[in-house]
mmCIF file with all atom_site columns, C-alpha atoms in Angstrom:
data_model
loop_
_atom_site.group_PDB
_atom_site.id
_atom_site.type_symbol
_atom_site.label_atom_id
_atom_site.label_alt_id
_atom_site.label_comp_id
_atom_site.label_asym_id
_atom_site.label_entity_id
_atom_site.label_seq_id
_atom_site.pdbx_PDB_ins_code
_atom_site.Cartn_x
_atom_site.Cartn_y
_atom_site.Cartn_z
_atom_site.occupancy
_atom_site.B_iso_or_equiv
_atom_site.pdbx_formal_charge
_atom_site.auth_seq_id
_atom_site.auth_comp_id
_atom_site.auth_asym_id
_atom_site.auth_atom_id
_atom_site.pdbx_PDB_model_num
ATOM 1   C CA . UNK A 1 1   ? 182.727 117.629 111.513 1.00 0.00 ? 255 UNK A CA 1
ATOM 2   C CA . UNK A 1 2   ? 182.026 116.852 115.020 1.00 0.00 ? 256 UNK A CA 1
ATOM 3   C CA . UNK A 1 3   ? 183.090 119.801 117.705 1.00 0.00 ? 257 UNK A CA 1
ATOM 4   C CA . UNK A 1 4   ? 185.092 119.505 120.009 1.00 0.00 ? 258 UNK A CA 1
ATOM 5   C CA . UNK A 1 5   ? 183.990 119.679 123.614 1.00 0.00 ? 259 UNK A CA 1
ATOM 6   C CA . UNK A 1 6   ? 184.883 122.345 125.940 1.00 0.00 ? 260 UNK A CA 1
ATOM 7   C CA . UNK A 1 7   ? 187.587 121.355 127.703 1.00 0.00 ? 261 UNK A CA 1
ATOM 8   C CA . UNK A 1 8   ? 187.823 122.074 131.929 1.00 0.00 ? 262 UNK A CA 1
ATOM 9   C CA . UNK A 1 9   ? 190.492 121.089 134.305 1.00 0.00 ? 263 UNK A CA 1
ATOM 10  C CA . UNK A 1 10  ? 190.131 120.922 137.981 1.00 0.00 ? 264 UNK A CA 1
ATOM 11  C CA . UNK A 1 11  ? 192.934 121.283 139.288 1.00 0.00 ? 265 UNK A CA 1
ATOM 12  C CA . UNK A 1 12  ? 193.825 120.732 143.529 1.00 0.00 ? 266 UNK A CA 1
ATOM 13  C CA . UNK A 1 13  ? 193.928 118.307 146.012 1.00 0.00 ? 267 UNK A CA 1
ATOM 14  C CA . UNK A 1 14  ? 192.232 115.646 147.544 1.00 0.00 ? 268 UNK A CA 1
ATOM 15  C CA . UNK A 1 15  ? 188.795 117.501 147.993 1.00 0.00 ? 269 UNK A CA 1
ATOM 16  C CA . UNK A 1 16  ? 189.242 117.831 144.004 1.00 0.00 ? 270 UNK A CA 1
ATOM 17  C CA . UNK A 1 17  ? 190.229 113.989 143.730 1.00 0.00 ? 271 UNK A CA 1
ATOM 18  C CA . UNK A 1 18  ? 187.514 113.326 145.633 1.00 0.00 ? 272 UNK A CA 1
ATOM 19  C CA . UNK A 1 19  ? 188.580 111.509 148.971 1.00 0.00 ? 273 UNK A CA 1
ATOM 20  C CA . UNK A 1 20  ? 185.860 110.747 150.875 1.00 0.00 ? 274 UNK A CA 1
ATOM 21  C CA . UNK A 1 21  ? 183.113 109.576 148.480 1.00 0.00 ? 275 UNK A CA 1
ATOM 22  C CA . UNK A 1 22  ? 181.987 106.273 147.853 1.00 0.00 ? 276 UNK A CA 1
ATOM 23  C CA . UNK A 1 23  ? 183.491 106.753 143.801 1.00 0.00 ? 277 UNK A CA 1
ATOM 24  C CA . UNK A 1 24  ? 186.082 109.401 143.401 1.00 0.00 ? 278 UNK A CA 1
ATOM 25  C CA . UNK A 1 25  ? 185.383 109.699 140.076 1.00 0.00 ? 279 UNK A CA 1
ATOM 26  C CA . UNK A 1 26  ? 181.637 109.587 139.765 1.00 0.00 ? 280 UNK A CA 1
ATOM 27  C CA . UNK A 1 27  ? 181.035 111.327 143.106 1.00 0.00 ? 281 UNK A CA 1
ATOM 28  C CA . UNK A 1 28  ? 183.972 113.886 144.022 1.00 0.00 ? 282 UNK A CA 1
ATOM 29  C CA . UNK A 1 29  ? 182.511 117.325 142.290 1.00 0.00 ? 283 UNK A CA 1
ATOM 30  C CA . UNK A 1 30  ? 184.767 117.227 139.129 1.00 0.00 ? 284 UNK A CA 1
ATOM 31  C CA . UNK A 1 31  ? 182.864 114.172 138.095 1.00 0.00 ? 285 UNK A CA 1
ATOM 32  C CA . UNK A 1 32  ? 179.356 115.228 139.105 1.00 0.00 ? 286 UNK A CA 1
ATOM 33  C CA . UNK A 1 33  ? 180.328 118.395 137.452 1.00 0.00 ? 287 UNK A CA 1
ATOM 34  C CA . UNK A 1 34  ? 180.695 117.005 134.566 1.00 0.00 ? 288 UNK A CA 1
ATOM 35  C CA . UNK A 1 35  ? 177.021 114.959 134.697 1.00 0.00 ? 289 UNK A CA 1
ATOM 36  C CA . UNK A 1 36  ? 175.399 118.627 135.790 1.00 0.00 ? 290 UNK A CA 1
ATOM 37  C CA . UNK A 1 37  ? 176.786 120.413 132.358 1.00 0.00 ? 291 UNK A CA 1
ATOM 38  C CA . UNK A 1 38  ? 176.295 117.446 130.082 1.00 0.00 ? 292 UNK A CA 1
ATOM 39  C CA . UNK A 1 39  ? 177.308 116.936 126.334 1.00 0.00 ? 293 UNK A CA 1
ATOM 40  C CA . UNK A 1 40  ? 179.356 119.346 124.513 1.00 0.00 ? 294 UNK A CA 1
ATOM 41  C CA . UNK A 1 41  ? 181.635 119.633 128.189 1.00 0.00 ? 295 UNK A CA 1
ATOM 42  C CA . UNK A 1 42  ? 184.771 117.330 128.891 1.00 0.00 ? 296 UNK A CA 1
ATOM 43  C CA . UNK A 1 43  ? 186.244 117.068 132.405 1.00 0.00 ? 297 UNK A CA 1
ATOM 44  C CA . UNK A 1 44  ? 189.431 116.406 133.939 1.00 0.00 ? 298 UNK A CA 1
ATOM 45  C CA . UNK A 1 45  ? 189.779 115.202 137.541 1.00 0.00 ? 299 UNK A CA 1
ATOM 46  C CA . UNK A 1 46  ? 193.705 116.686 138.583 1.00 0.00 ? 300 UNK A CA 1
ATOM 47  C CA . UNK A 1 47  ? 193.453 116.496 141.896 1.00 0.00 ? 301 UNK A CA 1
ATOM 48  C CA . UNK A 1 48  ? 195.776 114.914 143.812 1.00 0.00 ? 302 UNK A CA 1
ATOM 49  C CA . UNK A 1 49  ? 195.153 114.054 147.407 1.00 0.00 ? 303 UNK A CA 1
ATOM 50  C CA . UNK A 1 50  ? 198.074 115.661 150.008 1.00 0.00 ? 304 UNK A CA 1
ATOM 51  C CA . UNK A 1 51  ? 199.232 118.534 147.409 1.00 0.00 ? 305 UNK A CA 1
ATOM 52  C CA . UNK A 1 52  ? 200.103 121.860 148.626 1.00 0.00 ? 306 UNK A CA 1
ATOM 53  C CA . UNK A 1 53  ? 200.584 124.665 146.396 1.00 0.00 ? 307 UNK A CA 1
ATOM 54  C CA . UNK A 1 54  ? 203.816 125.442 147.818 1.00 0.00 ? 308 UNK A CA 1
ATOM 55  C CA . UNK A 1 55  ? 206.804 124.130 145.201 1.00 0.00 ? 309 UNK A CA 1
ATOM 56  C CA . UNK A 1 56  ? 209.359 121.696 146.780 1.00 0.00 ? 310 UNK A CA 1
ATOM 57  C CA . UNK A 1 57  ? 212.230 123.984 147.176 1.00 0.00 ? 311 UNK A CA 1
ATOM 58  C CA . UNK A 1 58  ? 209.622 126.087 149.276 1.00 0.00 ? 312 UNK A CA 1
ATOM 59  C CA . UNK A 1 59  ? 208.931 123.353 151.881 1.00 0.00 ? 313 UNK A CA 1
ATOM 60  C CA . UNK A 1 60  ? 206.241 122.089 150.193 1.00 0.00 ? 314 UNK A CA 1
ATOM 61  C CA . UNK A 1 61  ? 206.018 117.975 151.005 1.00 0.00 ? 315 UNK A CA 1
ATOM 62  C CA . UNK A 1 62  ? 204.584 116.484 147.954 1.00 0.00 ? 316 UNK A CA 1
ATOM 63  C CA . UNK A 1 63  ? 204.199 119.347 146.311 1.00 0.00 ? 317 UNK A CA 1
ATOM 64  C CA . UNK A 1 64  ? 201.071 119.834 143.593 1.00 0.00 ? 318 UNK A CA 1
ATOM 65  C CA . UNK A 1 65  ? 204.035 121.027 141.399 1.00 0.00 ? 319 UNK A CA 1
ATOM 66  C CA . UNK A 1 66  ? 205.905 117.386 140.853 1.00 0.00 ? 320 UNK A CA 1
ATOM 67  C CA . UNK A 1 67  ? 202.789 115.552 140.838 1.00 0.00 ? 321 UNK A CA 1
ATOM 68  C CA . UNK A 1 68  ? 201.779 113.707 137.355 1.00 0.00 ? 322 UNK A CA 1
ATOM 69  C CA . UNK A 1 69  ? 198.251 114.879 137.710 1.00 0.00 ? 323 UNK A CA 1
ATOM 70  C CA . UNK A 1 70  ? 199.338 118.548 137.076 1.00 0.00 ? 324 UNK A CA 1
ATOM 71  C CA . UNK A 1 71  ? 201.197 117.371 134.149 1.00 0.00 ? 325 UNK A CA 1
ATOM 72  C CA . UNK A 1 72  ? 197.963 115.609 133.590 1.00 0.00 ? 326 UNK A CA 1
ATOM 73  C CA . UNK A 1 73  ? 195.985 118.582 133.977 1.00 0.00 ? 327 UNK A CA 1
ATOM 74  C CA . UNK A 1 74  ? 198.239 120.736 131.369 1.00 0.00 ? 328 UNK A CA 1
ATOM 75  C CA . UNK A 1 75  ? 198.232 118.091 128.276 1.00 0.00 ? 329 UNK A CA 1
ATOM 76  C CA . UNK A 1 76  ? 194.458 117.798 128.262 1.00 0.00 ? 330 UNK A CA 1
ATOM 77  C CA . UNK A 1 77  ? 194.594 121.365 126.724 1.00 0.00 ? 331 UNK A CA 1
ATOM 78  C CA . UNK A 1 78  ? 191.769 122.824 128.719 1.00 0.00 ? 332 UNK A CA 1
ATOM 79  C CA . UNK A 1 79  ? 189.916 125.616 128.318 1.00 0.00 ? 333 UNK A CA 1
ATOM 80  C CA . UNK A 1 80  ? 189.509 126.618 131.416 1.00 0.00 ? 334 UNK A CA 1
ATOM 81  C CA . UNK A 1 81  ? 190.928 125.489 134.680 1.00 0.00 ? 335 UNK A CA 1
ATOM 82  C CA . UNK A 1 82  ? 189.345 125.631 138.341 1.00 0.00 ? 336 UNK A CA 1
ATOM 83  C CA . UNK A 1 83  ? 192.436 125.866 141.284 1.00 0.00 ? 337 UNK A CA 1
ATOM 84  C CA . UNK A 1 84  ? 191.152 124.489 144.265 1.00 0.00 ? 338 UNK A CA 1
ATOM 85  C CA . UNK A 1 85  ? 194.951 124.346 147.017 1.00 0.00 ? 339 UNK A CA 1
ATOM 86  C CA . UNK A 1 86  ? 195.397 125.625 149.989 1.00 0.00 ? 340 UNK A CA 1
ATOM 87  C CA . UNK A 1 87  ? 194.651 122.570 152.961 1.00 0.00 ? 341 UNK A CA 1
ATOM 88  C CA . UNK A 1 88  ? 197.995 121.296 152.609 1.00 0.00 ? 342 UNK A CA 1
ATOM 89  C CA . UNK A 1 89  ? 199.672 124.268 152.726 1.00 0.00 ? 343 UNK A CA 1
ATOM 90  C CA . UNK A 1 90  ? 197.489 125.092 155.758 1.00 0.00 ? 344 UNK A CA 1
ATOM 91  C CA . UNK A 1 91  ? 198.413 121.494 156.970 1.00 0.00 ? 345 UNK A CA 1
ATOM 92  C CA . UNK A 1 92  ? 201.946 122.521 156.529 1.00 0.00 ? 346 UNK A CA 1
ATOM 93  C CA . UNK A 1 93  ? 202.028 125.600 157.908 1.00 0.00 ? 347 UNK A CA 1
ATOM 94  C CA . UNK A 1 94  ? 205.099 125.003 159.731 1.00 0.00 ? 348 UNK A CA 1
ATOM 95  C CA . UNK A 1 95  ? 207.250 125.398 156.644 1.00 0.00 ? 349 UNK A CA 1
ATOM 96  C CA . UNK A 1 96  ? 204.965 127.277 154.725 1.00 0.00 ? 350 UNK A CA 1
ATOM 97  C CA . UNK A 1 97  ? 204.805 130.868 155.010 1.00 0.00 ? 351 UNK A CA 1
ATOM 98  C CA . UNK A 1 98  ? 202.033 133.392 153.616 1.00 0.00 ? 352 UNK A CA 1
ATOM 99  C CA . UNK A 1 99  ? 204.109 134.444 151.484 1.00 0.00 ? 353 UNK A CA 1
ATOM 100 C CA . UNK A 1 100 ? 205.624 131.311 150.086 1.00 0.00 ? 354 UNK A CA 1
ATOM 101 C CA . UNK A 1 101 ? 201.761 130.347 149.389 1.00 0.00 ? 355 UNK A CA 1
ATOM 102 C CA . UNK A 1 102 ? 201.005 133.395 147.681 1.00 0.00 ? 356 UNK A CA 1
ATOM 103 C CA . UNK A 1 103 ? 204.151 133.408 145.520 1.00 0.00 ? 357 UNK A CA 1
ATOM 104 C CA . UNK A 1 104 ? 204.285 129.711 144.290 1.00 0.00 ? 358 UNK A CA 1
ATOM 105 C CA . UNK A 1 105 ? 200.401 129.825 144.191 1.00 0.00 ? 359 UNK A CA 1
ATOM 106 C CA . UNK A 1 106 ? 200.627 132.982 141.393 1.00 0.00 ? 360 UNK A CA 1
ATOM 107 C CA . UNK A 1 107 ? 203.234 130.758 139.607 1.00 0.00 ? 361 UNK A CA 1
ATOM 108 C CA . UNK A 1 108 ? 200.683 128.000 139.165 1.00 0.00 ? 362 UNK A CA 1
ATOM 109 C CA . UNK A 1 109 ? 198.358 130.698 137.741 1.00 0.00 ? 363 UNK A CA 1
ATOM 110 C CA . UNK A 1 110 ? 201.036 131.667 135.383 1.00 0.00 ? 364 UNK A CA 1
ATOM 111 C CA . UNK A 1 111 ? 202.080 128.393 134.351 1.00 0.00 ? 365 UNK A CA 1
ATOM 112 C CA . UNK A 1 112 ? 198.100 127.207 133.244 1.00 0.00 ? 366 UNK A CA 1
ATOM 113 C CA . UNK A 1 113 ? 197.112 130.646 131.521 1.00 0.00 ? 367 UNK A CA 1
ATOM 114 C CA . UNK A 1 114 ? 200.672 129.825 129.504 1.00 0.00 ? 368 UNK A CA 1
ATOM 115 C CA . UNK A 1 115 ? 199.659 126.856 127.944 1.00 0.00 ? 369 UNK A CA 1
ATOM 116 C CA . UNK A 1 116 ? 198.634 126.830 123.929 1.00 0.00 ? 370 UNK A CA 1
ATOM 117 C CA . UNK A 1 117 ? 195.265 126.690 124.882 1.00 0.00 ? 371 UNK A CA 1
ATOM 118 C CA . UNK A 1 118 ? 195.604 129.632 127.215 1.00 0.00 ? 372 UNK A CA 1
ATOM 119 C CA . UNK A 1 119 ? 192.633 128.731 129.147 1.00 0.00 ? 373 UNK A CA 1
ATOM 120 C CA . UNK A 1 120 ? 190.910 130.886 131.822 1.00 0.00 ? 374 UNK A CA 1
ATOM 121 C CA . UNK A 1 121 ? 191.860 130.477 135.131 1.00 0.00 ? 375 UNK A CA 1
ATOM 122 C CA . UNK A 1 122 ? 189.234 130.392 138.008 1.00 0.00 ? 376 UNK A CA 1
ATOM 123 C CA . UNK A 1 123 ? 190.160 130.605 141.698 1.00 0.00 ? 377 UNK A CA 1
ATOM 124 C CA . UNK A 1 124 ? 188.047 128.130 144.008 1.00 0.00 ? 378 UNK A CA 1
ATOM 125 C CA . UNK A 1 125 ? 188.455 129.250 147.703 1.00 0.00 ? 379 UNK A CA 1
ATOM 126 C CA . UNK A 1 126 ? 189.377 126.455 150.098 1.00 0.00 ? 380 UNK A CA 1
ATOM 127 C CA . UNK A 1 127 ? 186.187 124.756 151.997 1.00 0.00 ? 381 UNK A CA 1
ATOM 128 C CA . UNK A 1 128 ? 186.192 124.958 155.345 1.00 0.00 ? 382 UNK A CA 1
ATOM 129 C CA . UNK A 1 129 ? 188.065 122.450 157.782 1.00 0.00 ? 383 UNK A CA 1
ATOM 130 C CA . UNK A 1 130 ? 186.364 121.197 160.413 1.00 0.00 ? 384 UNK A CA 1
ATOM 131 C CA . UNK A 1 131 ? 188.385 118.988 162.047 1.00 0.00 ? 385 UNK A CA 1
ATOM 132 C CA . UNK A 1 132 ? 189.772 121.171 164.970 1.00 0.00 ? 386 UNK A CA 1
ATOM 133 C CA . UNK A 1 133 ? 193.146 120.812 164.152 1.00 0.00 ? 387 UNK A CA 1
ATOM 134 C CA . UNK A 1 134 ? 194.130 124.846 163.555 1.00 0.00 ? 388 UNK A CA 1
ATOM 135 C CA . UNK A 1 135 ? 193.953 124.439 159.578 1.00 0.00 ? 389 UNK A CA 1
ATOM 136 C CA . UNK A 1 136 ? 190.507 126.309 159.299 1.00 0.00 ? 390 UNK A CA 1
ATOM 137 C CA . UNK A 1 137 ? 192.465 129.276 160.998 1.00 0.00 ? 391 UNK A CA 1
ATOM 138 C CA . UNK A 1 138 ? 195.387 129.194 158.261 1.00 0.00 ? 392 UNK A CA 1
ATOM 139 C CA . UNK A 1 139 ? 192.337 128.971 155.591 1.00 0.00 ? 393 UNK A CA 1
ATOM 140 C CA . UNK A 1 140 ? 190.542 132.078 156.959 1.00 0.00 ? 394 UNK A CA 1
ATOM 141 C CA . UNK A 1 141 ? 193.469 134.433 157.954 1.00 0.00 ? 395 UNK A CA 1
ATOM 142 C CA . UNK A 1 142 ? 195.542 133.584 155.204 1.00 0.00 ? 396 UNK A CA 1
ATOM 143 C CA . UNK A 1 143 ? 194.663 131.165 152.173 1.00 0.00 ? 397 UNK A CA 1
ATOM 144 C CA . UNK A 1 144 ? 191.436 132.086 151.222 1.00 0.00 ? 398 UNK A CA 1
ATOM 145 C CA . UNK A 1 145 ? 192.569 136.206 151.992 1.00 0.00 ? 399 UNK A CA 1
ATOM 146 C CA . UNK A 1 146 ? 195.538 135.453 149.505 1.00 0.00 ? 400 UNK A CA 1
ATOM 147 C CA . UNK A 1 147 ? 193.084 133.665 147.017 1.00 0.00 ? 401 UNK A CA 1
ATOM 148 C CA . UNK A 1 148 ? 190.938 136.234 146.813 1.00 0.00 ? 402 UNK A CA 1
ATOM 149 C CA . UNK A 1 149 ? 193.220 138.985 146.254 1.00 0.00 ? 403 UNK A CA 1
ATOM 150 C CA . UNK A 1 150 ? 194.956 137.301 143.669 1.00 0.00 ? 404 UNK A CA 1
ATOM 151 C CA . UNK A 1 151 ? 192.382 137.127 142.003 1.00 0.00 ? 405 UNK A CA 1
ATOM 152 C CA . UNK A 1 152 ? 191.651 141.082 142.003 1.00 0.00 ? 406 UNK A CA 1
ATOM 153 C CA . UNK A 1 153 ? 194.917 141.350 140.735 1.00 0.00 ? 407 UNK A CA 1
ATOM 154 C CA . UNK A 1 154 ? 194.836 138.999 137.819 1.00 0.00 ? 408 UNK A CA 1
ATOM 155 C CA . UNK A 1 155 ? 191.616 139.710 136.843 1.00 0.00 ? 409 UNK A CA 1
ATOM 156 C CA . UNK A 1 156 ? 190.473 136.343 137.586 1.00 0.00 ? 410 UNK A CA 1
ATOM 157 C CA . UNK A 1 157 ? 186.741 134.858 138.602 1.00 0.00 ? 411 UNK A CA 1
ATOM 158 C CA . UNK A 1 158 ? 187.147 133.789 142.286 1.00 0.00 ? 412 UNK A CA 1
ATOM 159 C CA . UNK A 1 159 ? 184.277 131.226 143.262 1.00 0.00 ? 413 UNK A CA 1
ATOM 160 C CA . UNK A 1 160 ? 183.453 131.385 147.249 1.00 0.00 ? 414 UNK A CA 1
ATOM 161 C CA . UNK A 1 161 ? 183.460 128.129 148.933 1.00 0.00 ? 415 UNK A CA 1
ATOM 162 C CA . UNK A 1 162 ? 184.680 128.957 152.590 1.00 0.00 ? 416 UNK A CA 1
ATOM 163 C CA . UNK A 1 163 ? 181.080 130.244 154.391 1.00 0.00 ? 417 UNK A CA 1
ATOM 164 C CA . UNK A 1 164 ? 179.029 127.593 152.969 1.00 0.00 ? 418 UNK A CA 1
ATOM 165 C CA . UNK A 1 165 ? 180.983 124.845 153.788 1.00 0.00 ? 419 UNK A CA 1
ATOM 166 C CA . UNK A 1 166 ? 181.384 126.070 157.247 1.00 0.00 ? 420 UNK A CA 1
ATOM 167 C CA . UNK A 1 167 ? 177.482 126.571 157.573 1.00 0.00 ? 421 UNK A CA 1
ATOM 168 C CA . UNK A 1 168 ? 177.248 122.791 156.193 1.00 0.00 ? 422 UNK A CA 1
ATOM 169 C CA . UNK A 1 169 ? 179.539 120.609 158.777 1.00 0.00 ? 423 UNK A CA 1
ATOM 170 C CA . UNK A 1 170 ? 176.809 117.695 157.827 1.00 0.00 ? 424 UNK A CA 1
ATOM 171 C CA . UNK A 1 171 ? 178.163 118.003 153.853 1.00 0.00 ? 425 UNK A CA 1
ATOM 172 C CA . UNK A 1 172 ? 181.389 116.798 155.339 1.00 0.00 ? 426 UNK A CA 1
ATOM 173 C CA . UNK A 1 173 ? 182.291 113.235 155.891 1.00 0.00 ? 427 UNK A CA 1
ATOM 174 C CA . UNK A 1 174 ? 183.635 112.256 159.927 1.00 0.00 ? 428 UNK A CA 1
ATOM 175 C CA . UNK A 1 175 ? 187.175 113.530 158.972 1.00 0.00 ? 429 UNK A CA 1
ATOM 176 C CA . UNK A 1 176 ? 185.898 117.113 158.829 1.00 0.00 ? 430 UNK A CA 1
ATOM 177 C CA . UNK A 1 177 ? 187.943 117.672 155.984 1.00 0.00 ? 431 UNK A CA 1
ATOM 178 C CA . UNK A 1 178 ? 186.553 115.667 153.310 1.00 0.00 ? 432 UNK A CA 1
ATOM 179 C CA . UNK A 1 179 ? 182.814 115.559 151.425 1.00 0.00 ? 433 UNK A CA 1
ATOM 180 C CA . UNK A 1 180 ? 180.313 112.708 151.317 1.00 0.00 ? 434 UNK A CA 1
ATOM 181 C CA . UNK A 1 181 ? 178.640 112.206 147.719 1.00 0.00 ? 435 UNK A CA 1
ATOM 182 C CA . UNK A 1 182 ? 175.869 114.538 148.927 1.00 0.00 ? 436 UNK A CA 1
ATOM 183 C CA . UNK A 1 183 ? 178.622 117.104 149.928 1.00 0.00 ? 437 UNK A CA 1
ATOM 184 C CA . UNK A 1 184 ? 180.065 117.061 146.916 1.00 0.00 ? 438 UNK A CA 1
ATOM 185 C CA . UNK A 1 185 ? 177.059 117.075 145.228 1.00 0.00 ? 439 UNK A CA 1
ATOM 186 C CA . UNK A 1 186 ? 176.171 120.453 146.843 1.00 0.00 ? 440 UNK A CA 1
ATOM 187 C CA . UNK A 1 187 ? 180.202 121.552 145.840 1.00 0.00 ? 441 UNK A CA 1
ATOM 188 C CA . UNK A 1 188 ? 179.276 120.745 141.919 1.00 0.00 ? 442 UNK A CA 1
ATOM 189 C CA . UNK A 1 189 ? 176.465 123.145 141.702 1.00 0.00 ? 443 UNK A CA 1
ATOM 190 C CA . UNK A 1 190 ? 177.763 126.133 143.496 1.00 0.00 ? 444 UNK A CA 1
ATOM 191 C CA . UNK A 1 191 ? 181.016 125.477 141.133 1.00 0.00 ? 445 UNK A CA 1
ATOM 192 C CA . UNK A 1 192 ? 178.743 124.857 138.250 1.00 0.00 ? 446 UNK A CA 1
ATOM 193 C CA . UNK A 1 193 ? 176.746 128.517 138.714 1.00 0.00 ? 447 UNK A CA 1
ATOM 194 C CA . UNK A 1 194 ? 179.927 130.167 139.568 1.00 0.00 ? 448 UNK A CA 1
ATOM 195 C CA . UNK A 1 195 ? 181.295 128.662 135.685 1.00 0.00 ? 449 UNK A CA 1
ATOM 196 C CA . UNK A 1 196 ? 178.321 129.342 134.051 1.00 0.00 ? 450 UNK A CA 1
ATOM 197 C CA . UNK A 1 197 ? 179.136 132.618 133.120 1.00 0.00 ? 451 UNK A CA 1
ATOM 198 C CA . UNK A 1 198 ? 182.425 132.155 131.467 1.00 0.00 ? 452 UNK A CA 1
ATOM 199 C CA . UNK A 1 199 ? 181.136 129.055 129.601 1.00 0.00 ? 453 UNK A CA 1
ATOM 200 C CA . UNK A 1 200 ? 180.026 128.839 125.717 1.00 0.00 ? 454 UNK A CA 1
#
C-alpha cells in the first residue's frame, strides 16, 4: 500500500498566493516549495491575495476568515500548516488594532491545530514592505512583535522572514510588496530549512 504524502498547508495572503510571479502556482514559494522537498510531500497553495488576519466583525475587509481558500486549506487535512498574515492588517491599520491582530490571529492558530489531523502550526513572519507607504512600520512595531511572541507562548516554530527581505529590496518585484520568481525562489528555501526540522 502506497503512503500517503505529508501533507502542508500554506496558509496567508497574496505573498503566499503568489502575486507577482510570472505563474502563481509554479513560482509563488508554496509551489517551488513543493519542487525543493520532492516526492513523498503534498502542497497546498491557501493564500489568498488582500486577506488580513483580522475576522470581519473586527474590521477586517475581506477577511482571511470568510475566504474559501481557508476552508480550502482545512479540508486538505494537513499536517502541518505555515501562517504567513499580517500586510493587510498592516494595510488596514486604520480599523485594525494590535490587539484585534493578535486576538483573531491566535484564533486562526486555534482553529488549524483543531482539525482531525491536528497538524503543527508554524508562524512565518511578514516580509518586509518596501513600498513607502507606512505598512513596513505596522510590520516591525507590531505584526511581526505579535508573531513572534505568540509563538513563545504556544510553543510554536516561528520562521524569520522580516531582515532578509528588507536586506533584499531587488527579491521584490516594482510594487515593493510582492516577489519576482527569483524572490520567491529565495522565500522557498529559507521556508524549506526553517521546516526541515519538524518534517518526517
Amino acid at each position: 500500500m502506497e503512503k500517503e504524502p505529508f501533507r502542508i498547508t500554506c496558509a496567508g495572503a497574496s505573498i503566499v498566493q503568489g502575486c507577482g510571479a510570472s505563474d502563481e502556482a509554479k513560482y509563488g514559494w508554496p509551489g517551488q516549495l513543493a519542487a525543493l522537498l520532492g516526492p513523498g510531500y503534498a502542497v497546498c497553495n491557501a493564500g489568498a491575495a488582500g486577506a488580513p488576519a483580522a475576522k470581519t466583525a473586527h474590521g477586517g475587509e475581506g477577511s482571511y476568515w470568510e475566504r474559501p481558500e481557508f476552508e480550502k486549506g482545512k479540508a486538505f487535512r494537513p499536517d502541518l500548516v505555515t501562517i504567513l498574515l499580517g500586510g493587510n492588517d498592516a494595510n488596514q491599520r486604520a480599523r485594525i488594532t494590535p490587539e484585534i491582530f493578535r486576538a483573531d490571529y491566535a484564533d486562526l492558530i486555534r482553529a488549524y491545530e483543531a482539525l482531525p489531523s491536528r497538524p503543527r502550526v508554524v508562524l512565518l513572519e511578514q516580509t518586509a514592505c518596501h513600498n513607502g507607504d507606512g505598512r513596513q512600520e505596522w510590520v516591525h512595531r507590531y505584526a511581526n512583535p505579535i508573531i513572534r511572541s505568540l509563538g513563545r507562548e504556544m510553543n510554536l516554530p516561528v520562521i524569520e522572514l522580516e531582515q532578509v527581505t528588507l536586506e533584499h529590496p531587488g527579491w521584490h518585484n516594482e510594487d515593493g510588496l510582492h516577489f519576482t520568481d527569483e524572490g520567491y525562489g529565495h522565500l522557498a528555501r529559507i521556508i524549506r530549512e526553517g521546516l526541515l526540522p519538524l518534517l518526517p
